[in-house]
Short mmCIF file of C-alpha atoms in Angstrom, two decimals:
data_model
loop_
_atom_site.label_atom_id
_atom_site.label_comp_id
_atom_site.label_asym_id
_atom_site.label_seq_id
_atom_site.Cartn_x
_atom_site.Cartn_y
_atom_site.Cartn_z
CA MET A 1 0.00 0.00 0.00
CA ALA A 2 1.20 3.49 -0.77
CA ALA A 3 2.42 5.64 2.06
CA THR A 4 0.30 8.64 2.93
CA ALA A 5 1.06 11.75 4.90
CA CYS A 6 -1.48 13.65 6.97
CA SER A 7 -1.30 17.37 7.65
CA THR A 8 -3.74 20.12 8.53
CA ALA A 9 -4.80 23.16 6.57
CA PRO A 10 -5.96 26.34 8.34
CA LEU A 11 -9.54 27.49 7.76
CA LEU A 12 -11.25 30.81 8.41
CA GLY A 13 -11.88 31.30 12.14
CA GLY A 14 -8.84 29.35 13.31
CA ALA A 15 -10.21 25.83 12.68
CA ARG A 16 -7.92 23.31 11.03
CA LEU A 17 -8.93 20.74 8.40
CA PRO A 18 -7.05 17.45 8.07
CA VAL A 19 -5.57 16.93 4.61
CA VAL A 20 -4.36 13.55 3.36
CA VAL A 21 -1.57 13.63 0.80
CA ALA A 22 -0.74 10.46 -1.14
CA ALA A 23 2.96 9.79 -1.63
CA SER A 24 2.48 7.86 -4.87
CA PRO A 25 -0.38 7.40 -7.33
CA PRO A 26 -2.84 4.58 -6.71
CA PRO A 27 -1.94 1.19 -8.24
CA SER A 28 -4.82 1.37 -10.73
CA VAL A 29 -3.15 4.35 -12.40
CA LEU A 30 0.16 2.53 -12.61
CA LEU A 31 -1.40 -0.51 -14.30
CA LEU A 32 -2.91 1.41 -17.23
CA PRO A 33 -1.25 0.55 -20.55
CA ARG A 34 0.83 3.23 -22.21
CA ARG A 35 -0.35 4.28 -25.62
CA ASN A 36 2.12 5.43 -28.22
CA PHE A 37 0.36 7.76 -30.61
CA PRO A 38 2.23 8.69 -33.76
CA SER A 39 3.34 12.29 -33.82
CA PRO A 40 1.53 14.27 -36.53
CA LEU A 41 4.62 16.40 -37.21
CA ARG A 42 8.16 15.19 -37.67
CA LEU A 43 11.26 17.29 -37.23
CA HIS A 44 12.28 17.10 -40.88
CA ASP A 45 8.86 18.57 -41.86
CA ALA A 46 9.37 21.74 -39.78
CA PRO A 47 11.26 23.91 -42.36
CA ARG A 48 8.82 23.04 -45.13
CA LEU A 49 5.82 23.83 -42.90
CA SER A 50 7.24 27.19 -41.84
CA LEU A 51 7.80 28.12 -45.51
CA LEU A 52 4.22 27.13 -46.34
CA ARG A 53 2.88 29.19 -43.43
CA ALA A 54 4.94 32.22 -44.43
CA LYS A 55 3.74 31.98 -48.03
CA ALA A 56 0.11 31.56 -46.97
CA SER A 57 0.26 34.46 -44.53
CA SER A 58 1.78 36.79 -47.14
CA GLU A 59 -0.98 35.88 -49.59
CA ASP A 60 -3.64 36.41 -46.92
CA THR A 61 -2.39 39.86 -45.96
CA SER A 62 -2.19 41.07 -49.55
CA SER A 63 -5.67 39.83 -50.39
CA SER A 64 -7.13 41.16 -47.13
CA ALA A 65 -5.45 44.54 -47.71
CA ALA A 66 -6.97 44.70 -51.17
CA THR A 67 -10.36 43.70 -49.77
CA GLY A 68 -10.03 46.30 -47.00
CA ASP A 69 -9.19 49.04 -49.51
CA GLU A 70 -12.13 48.02 -51.67
CA LEU A 71 -14.39 48.07 -48.63
CA ILE A 72 -13.28 51.56 -47.63
CA GLU A 73 -13.76 52.88 -51.17
CA ASP A 74 -17.22 51.29 -51.33
CA LEU A 75 -18.18 52.84 -47.99
CA LYS A 76 -16.93 56.27 -49.11
CA ALA A 77 -18.99 56.03 -52.29
CA LYS A 78 -22.12 55.04 -50.38
CA TRP A 79 -21.61 57.81 -47.79
CA ASP A 80 -21.23 60.38 -50.58
CA ALA A 81 -24.48 59.12 -52.12
CA VAL A 82 -26.45 59.69 -48.87
CA GLU A 83 -28.54 62.87 -49.02
CA ASN A 84 -29.56 63.23 -45.34
CA LYS A 85 -26.32 62.60 -43.49
CA SER A 86 -27.71 64.11 -40.28
CA THR A 87 -30.58 61.60 -40.27
CA VAL A 88 -28.18 58.69 -40.72
CA LEU A 89 -25.98 59.98 -37.88
CA THR A 90 -29.07 60.41 -35.65
CA TYR A 91 -30.17 56.84 -36.33
CA ALA A 92 -26.65 55.53 -35.71
CA GLY A 93 -26.44 57.44 -32.43
CA GLY A 94 -29.86 56.15 -31.42
CA ALA A 95 -28.76 52.60 -32.20
CA ILE A 96 -25.67 53.00 -30.02
CA VAL A 97 -27.75 54.40 -27.14
CA ALA A 98 -30.29 51.57 -27.53
CA LEU A 99 -27.49 49.01 -27.46
CA TRP A 100 -26.03 50.56 -24.30
CA LEU A 101 -29.47 50.74 -22.65
CA SER A 102 -30.23 47.11 -23.47
CA SER A 103 -26.85 46.13 -22.00
CA VAL A 104 -27.71 47.97 -18.77
CA ILE A 105 -31.14 46.31 -18.60
CA VAL A 106 -29.69 42.85 -19.19
CA GLY A 107 -27.09 43.48 -16.47
CA ALA A 108 -29.82 44.55 -14.03
CA VAL A 109 -31.98 41.53 -14.84
CA ASN A 110 -28.97 39.24 -14.50
CA SER A 111 -28.30 40.49 -10.97
CA VAL A 112 -31.78 39.48 -9.70
CA PRO A 113 -31.67 35.99 -8.15
CA LEU A 114 -33.52 33.24 -10.08
CA LEU A 115 -34.65 35.62 -12.82
CA PRO A 116 -31.88 34.65 -15.30
CA LYS A 117 -32.78 30.97 -14.93
CA PHE A 118 -36.46 31.80 -15.45
CA MET A 119 -35.59 33.81 -18.57
CA GLU A 120 -33.54 30.88 -19.89
CA LEU A 121 -36.56 28.64 -19.33
CA VAL A 122 -38.80 31.10 -21.20
CA GLY A 123 -36.29 31.22 -24.06
CA LEU A 124 -36.09 27.44 -24.20
CA GLY A 125 -39.89 27.22 -24.28
CA TYR A 126 -40.13 29.80 -27.07
CA THR A 127 -37.45 27.99 -29.05
CA GLY A 128 -39.37 24.73 -28.73
CA TRP A 129 -42.59 26.42 -29.81
CA PHE A 130 -40.86 28.06 -32.80
CA VAL A 131 -39.38 24.75 -33.93
CA TYR A 132 -42.78 23.03 -33.60
CA ARG A 133 -44.66 25.88 -35.28
CA TYR A 134 -42.33 26.75 -38.16
CA LEU A 135 -39.60 24.15 -38.68
CA LEU A 136 -41.04 20.72 -37.99
CA PHE A 137 -43.44 20.35 -40.91
CA LYS A 138 -42.90 21.12 -44.60
CA GLU A 139 -46.01 23.30 -44.95
CA SER A 140 -45.02 25.48 -42.00
CA ARG A 141 -41.46 25.86 -43.36
CA LYS A 142 -42.97 27.09 -46.63
CA GLU A 143 -45.16 29.52 -44.68
CA LEU A 144 -42.11 30.84 -42.80
CA ALA A 145 -40.18 31.31 -46.04
CA ASP A 146 -43.13 33.23 -47.54
CA ASP A 147 -43.35 35.43 -44.43
CA VAL A 148 -39.62 36.20 -44.59
CA ASP A 149 -39.85 37.02 -48.31
CA SER A 150 -42.81 39.37 -47.77
CA LEU A 151 -40.92 41.07 -44.90
CA LYS A 152 -37.88 41.54 -47.16
CA LYS A 153 -40.10 43.10 -49.82
CA ARG A 154 -41.74 45.46 -47.31
CA ILE A 155 -38.34 46.55 -45.96
CA ALA A 156 -36.93 47.08 -49.45
CA GLY A 157 -40.09 48.96 -50.48
CA THR A 158 -40.90 46.78 -53.45
CA GLU A 159 -44.27 45.56 -52.11
#
């Protein structure tokens, strides 16, 4: 049998808790067979892999830089095409304030005991209802797709 040592650990208020420390692992751990898994990388592959990584990273940065420049030019063109810039800025500011306010509300709700768990339960129930109502049967999936298409048309102003 493995030798064990016993000591005490101090607790709050001056009480002491006995702690047992094993000197060696239990025999069941020692009897487990060792498994030799093949290494996925070998030492002679290292220079080739580093060259491949360097080449891939240089291609990624050049393509992402080109995509970033294209994105900035596209955004500039769209911003120049906007007639009511003050309205867009007002909506953007309102969206930021709404995001901040919703974050504050979620933080307040999260601090109330048991309310987050109740909200998770409500969300789980709604998810189950949504799956049953719209995703489970073929006819209801078609209905959902039609509703989404009509909403897209209303938002785009083509309906």
